[in-house]
XYZ file of C-alpha atoms in Angstrom:
316
model
C -39.850 84.123 -62.756
C -37.614 87.150 -63.158
C -38.017 90.870 -62.443
C -36.255 94.200 -61.644
C -37.123 97.143 -59.358
C -35.487 100.557 -58.717
C -35.619 102.158 -55.259
C -35.668 105.928 -54.416
C -31.865 106.062 -54.252
C -31.617 104.777 -57.830
C -30.461 101.253 -57.029
C -31.832 98.457 -59.365
C -32.303 94.891 -58.227
C -33.082 91.840 -60.411
C -33.947 88.317 -59.383
C -34.766 84.907 -60.803
C -36.622 82.324 -58.801
C -35.160 79.472 -60.787
C -32.051 78.150 -59.189
C -28.863 78.474 -61.091
C -30.286 81.214 -63.246
C -27.679 83.238 -65.043
C -28.749 86.905 -65.453
C -25.259 88.160 -66.061
C -26.044 89.185 -69.597
C -28.875 91.490 -68.390
C -26.858 93.504 -65.879
C -23.740 95.603 -66.012
C -20.288 94.416 -65.115
C -20.488 96.307 -61.835
C -23.350 94.306 -60.371
C -23.054 92.265 -57.188
C -24.738 88.939 -56.579
C -26.105 87.961 -53.156
C -27.981 84.689 -53.278
C -30.734 84.982 -55.878
C -30.877 88.799 -55.895
C -28.821 91.001 -58.229
C -27.945 94.587 -57.191
C -27.097 97.068 -59.931
C -25.136 100.229 -59.316
C -27.268 103.395 -59.708
C -27.078 105.267 -62.970
C -26.114 108.940 -63.085
C -29.665 110.276 -62.653
C -30.282 108.130 -59.629
C -26.979 109.214 -58.027
C -27.855 112.861 -58.581
C -31.223 112.416 -56.885
C -29.606 110.639 -53.951
C -26.985 113.416 -53.495
C -29.612 116.165 -53.726
C -31.783 114.421 -51.155
C -28.831 114.098 -48.760
C -27.854 117.778 -49.017
C -31.450 118.950 -48.609
C -31.883 116.930 -45.433
C -28.570 118.046 -43.855
C -28.487 121.814 -44.675
C -30.635 124.215 -42.594
C -33.118 126.430 -44.339
C -32.273 130.026 -45.231
C -34.850 131.347 -42.765
C -33.369 129.339 -39.925
C -29.812 130.478 -40.769
C -30.923 134.131 -40.912
C -32.662 133.794 -37.570
C -29.507 132.411 -35.961
C -27.264 135.051 -37.516
C -29.098 138.064 -36.020
C -28.902 136.718 -32.424
C -25.856 137.228 -30.188
C -24.848 135.721 -26.901
C -25.149 138.058 -23.906
C -24.962 138.140 -20.131
C -27.376 139.754 -17.642
C -25.585 141.708 -14.915
C -26.585 144.080 -12.072
C -26.812 147.757 -12.812
C -24.125 148.333 -10.203
C -22.516 146.468 -7.316
C -21.515 148.538 -4.251
C -19.249 147.408 -1.467
C -20.619 149.637 1.304
C -18.096 151.017 3.758
C -18.014 153.482 6.619
C -16.781 157.114 6.507
C -15.399 156.866 10.066
C -13.823 153.964 11.929
C -15.473 152.612 15.037
C -17.049 149.674 16.846
C -20.118 148.302 15.149
C -23.078 148.211 17.517
C -25.661 146.651 15.166
C -26.128 145.444 11.603
C -29.764 145.575 10.559
C -29.557 143.602 7.282
C -28.372 140.228 6.049
C -27.898 138.522 2.712
C -31.000 138.626 0.572
C -32.497 141.722 2.230
C -34.209 144.159 -0.124
C -33.206 147.772 0.525
C -34.562 151.155 -0.465
C -32.372 154.199 -0.794
C -31.801 155.664 2.663
C -32.548 152.505 4.648
C -30.319 151.995 7.695
C -27.821 149.199 7.173
C -25.641 149.431 10.326
C -24.747 151.675 13.233
C -21.384 152.463 14.801
C -20.922 153.318 18.497
C -21.817 157.004 18.841
C -22.333 157.954 22.494
C -19.606 160.640 22.406
C -21.021 162.163 19.214
C -24.520 162.157 20.690
C -23.254 164.048 23.749
C -21.527 166.571 21.476
C -24.783 167.140 19.652
C -26.640 167.746 22.907
C -24.034 170.288 24.015
C -24.028 172.081 20.690
C -27.819 172.183 20.680
C -27.890 173.840 24.099
C -25.496 176.521 22.918
C -27.319 177.045 19.643
C -30.633 177.579 21.397
C -29.245 179.989 24.021
C -29.954 183.463 22.634
C -29.651 185.327 25.968
C -26.495 187.140 24.839
C -28.358 188.440 21.755
C -31.341 189.630 23.777
C -29.044 191.316 26.358
C -27.046 193.037 23.651
C -30.249 194.214 21.955
C -31.505 195.745 25.239
C -28.216 197.530 25.846
C -28.124 198.843 22.293
C -31.675 200.247 22.577
C -30.819 201.967 25.853
C -27.653 203.537 24.483
C -29.525 204.610 21.388
C -32.168 206.436 23.478
C -29.447 208.012 25.627
C -27.697 209.240 22.493
C -30.891 210.830 21.201
C -31.508 212.698 24.495
C -27.922 213.885 24.651
C -28.141 215.174 21.057
C -31.246 217.233 21.915
C -29.638 218.686 25.023
C -26.508 219.485 23.087
C -28.502 221.686 20.719
C -29.465 223.852 23.694
C -25.964 223.738 25.142
C -27.315 221.956 28.175
C -24.644 219.258 28.113
C -21.033 219.428 27.134
C -19.614 218.184 23.881
C -17.721 215.485 25.770
C -20.928 214.056 27.228
C -22.574 214.037 23.801
C -19.547 212.306 22.310
C -19.538 209.697 25.099
C -23.218 208.910 24.557
C -22.701 208.482 20.807
C -19.685 206.188 21.360
C -21.563 204.035 23.886
C -24.371 203.523 21.346
C -21.941 202.351 18.693
C -20.195 199.974 21.096
C -23.554 198.523 22.098
C -24.416 197.990 18.438
C -21.108 196.144 17.853
C -21.711 193.968 20.944
C -25.130 193.026 19.596
C -23.669 192.019 16.238
C -21.018 189.922 17.997
C -23.712 188.148 20.040
C -25.633 187.385 16.846
C -22.493 185.984 15.170
C -21.719 183.813 18.217
C -25.214 182.425 18.071
C -24.811 181.614 14.359
C -21.486 179.878 15.089
C -23.197 177.799 17.790
C -25.855 176.763 15.270
C -23.153 175.820 12.753
C -21.400 173.814 15.434
C -24.681 172.008 16.061
C -24.935 171.191 12.385
C -21.340 169.878 12.372
C -21.950 167.713 15.431
C -25.107 166.404 13.824
C -23.215 165.393 10.693
C -20.610 163.580 12.752
C -23.370 161.717 14.519
C -25.069 160.853 11.211
C -21.801 159.397 9.907
C -22.148 156.754 12.585
C -25.338 155.518 10.875
C -24.614 153.661 7.619
C -27.450 153.942 5.047
C -27.969 152.388 1.654
C -27.223 154.850 -1.187
C -29.309 152.885 -3.730
C -32.285 150.570 -4.108
C -30.959 147.042 -4.225
C -30.443 143.636 -2.664
C -27.812 142.648 -0.099
C -25.654 139.906 -1.595
C -23.048 139.610 1.168
C -22.385 140.781 4.725
C -18.765 140.953 5.825
C -18.923 142.425 9.388
C -21.273 142.023 12.332
C -22.008 143.616 15.728
C -19.024 143.883 18.022
C -16.448 144.000 15.232
C -14.313 147.040 14.569
C -14.779 148.809 11.254
C -11.667 150.459 9.847
C -11.610 153.290 7.309
C -11.443 150.906 4.322
C -13.609 148.158 5.811
C -16.516 146.752 3.807
C -19.721 146.149 5.733
C -22.084 144.750 3.105
C -22.266 144.326 -0.681
C -25.382 145.694 -2.385
C -26.409 144.977 -5.984
C -28.830 147.170 -7.899
C -30.993 144.854 -10.009
C -33.533 147.366 -11.291
C -32.769 147.982 -14.045
C -30.434 145.203 -15.159
C -27.543 145.572 -17.613
C -27.336 143.252 -20.601
C -23.780 143.049 -21.906
C -23.221 141.750 -25.445
C -20.364 141.789 -27.955
C -21.179 141.941 -31.683
C -18.926 141.717 -34.756
C -17.377 144.886 -36.200
C -19.621 144.452 -39.232
C -22.521 145.671 -37.065
C -20.881 149.022 -36.348
C -23.228 151.833 -37.269
C -26.253 149.573 -37.396
C -26.769 149.458 -33.635
C -27.436 152.835 -32.000
C -28.374 154.109 -28.532
C -32.095 154.077 -27.989
C -32.751 151.013 -30.108
C -35.055 148.366 -28.629
C -33.914 144.748 -28.787
C -35.350 141.395 -27.697
C -33.576 139.481 -24.961
C -34.102 135.736 -24.554
C -33.090 134.428 -21.140
C -31.778 130.939 -20.533
C -33.748 128.352 -18.612
C -35.101 127.916 -16.012
C -36.162 131.599 -16.229
C -36.686 131.751 -19.998
C -38.955 134.219 -21.730
C -38.534 137.145 -24.089
C -38.030 140.686 -22.795
C -37.579 144.121 -24.329
C -34.398 146.034 -23.540
C -33.060 149.389 -24.742
C -29.543 150.064 -25.970
C -27.811 152.571 -23.681
C -24.116 152.298 -24.575
C -22.299 151.511 -27.823
C -18.554 151.381 -27.242
C -16.464 153.600 -29.475
C -13.289 151.681 -28.696
C -13.200 148.300 -30.465
C -11.574 145.074 -29.277
C -9.033 144.433 -32.025
C -8.110 140.975 -30.706
C -11.640 139.543 -30.985
C -12.959 141.944 -33.643
C -16.025 142.862 -31.596
C -17.876 145.873 -30.260
C -19.238 146.098 -26.734
C -22.943 146.902 -26.397
C -24.906 147.555 -23.210
C -28.675 147.328 -22.950
C -30.956 148.293 -20.060
C -33.545 145.718 -18.998
C -36.301 146.923 -16.592
C -36.848 144.731 -13.555
C -39.235 146.631 -11.229
C -40.459 143.586 -9.269
C -37.036 141.904 -9.039
C -38.462 138.873 -10.887
C -35.320 138.508 -13.037
C -32.061 137.538 -11.309
C -28.666 138.730 -12.458
C -25.932 136.444 -13.745
C -28.037 134.718 -16.406
C -26.828 133.876 -19.877
C -29.006 135.064 -22.685
C -29.316 135.826 -26.381
C -30.208 139.196 -27.807
C -31.783 139.963 -31.159
C -31.567 143.393 -32.758
C -34.403 143.959 -35.208
C -33.618 145.456 -38.589
C -30.055 144.179 -38.891
C -29.044 143.034 -42.385
């Protein structure tokens, strides 16, 4: 019994159950014999089908390629990172935060020894609140003013001499000048109080931003120099998403555009971010443009330092 079949790749096989069967005249010269089965090389149509099937299975679809082309690798970074220092040197008396602490703008981070400054504030406050010189000068000025008025009336009747009238007028003017000087001295004392208060406030280090403490460099008992760094604070609301795109995208991405950011695992998820900066200076070496997006993070759920991919809608 003999027969032939053709598989999907276009290969034909023939066989003969009778031993010693010679089917050579029914097959081409390129056939191979293995036992009782004959394998025939595929004809042109079969080869074409096999090649088309192979290319179709290996090549990605157009939709998949387009989806990959409009996504770019990016990196999530803090809005800003501050290395908090001190405006004045001194011995640190206490540090109120440690790594991982969440801070609000104005929260106390550390304090520097300030007993001398506190005493200066107390002294300046006593001087600024002492208005006795002003009240005394005001009383003298009122008395000299009344005396001048009486002398002027008596002078009209020639009751007093011109010298007495002139002396009364001069005394009133001097009293007025003394009163003005007392008022100025009181204002200077108040300004000195404000200055002493500012010096005392410089001994208290506060956070200038909302953020998270990522490092603490100094502790209580250590001396802080002018350029010393006490703590490092990162602002993570909002986050910056930094991405570099090819020069071919110049003009297509503009500030204010909304893009989709896909974070890497284990965070994952898709988030909306807004373009805030499009660099106007290109990187000639890599042929790319720097883009910055702003990603809201009000509850600090998203950490910084993640890799991501960003997709700009509407790019051709």
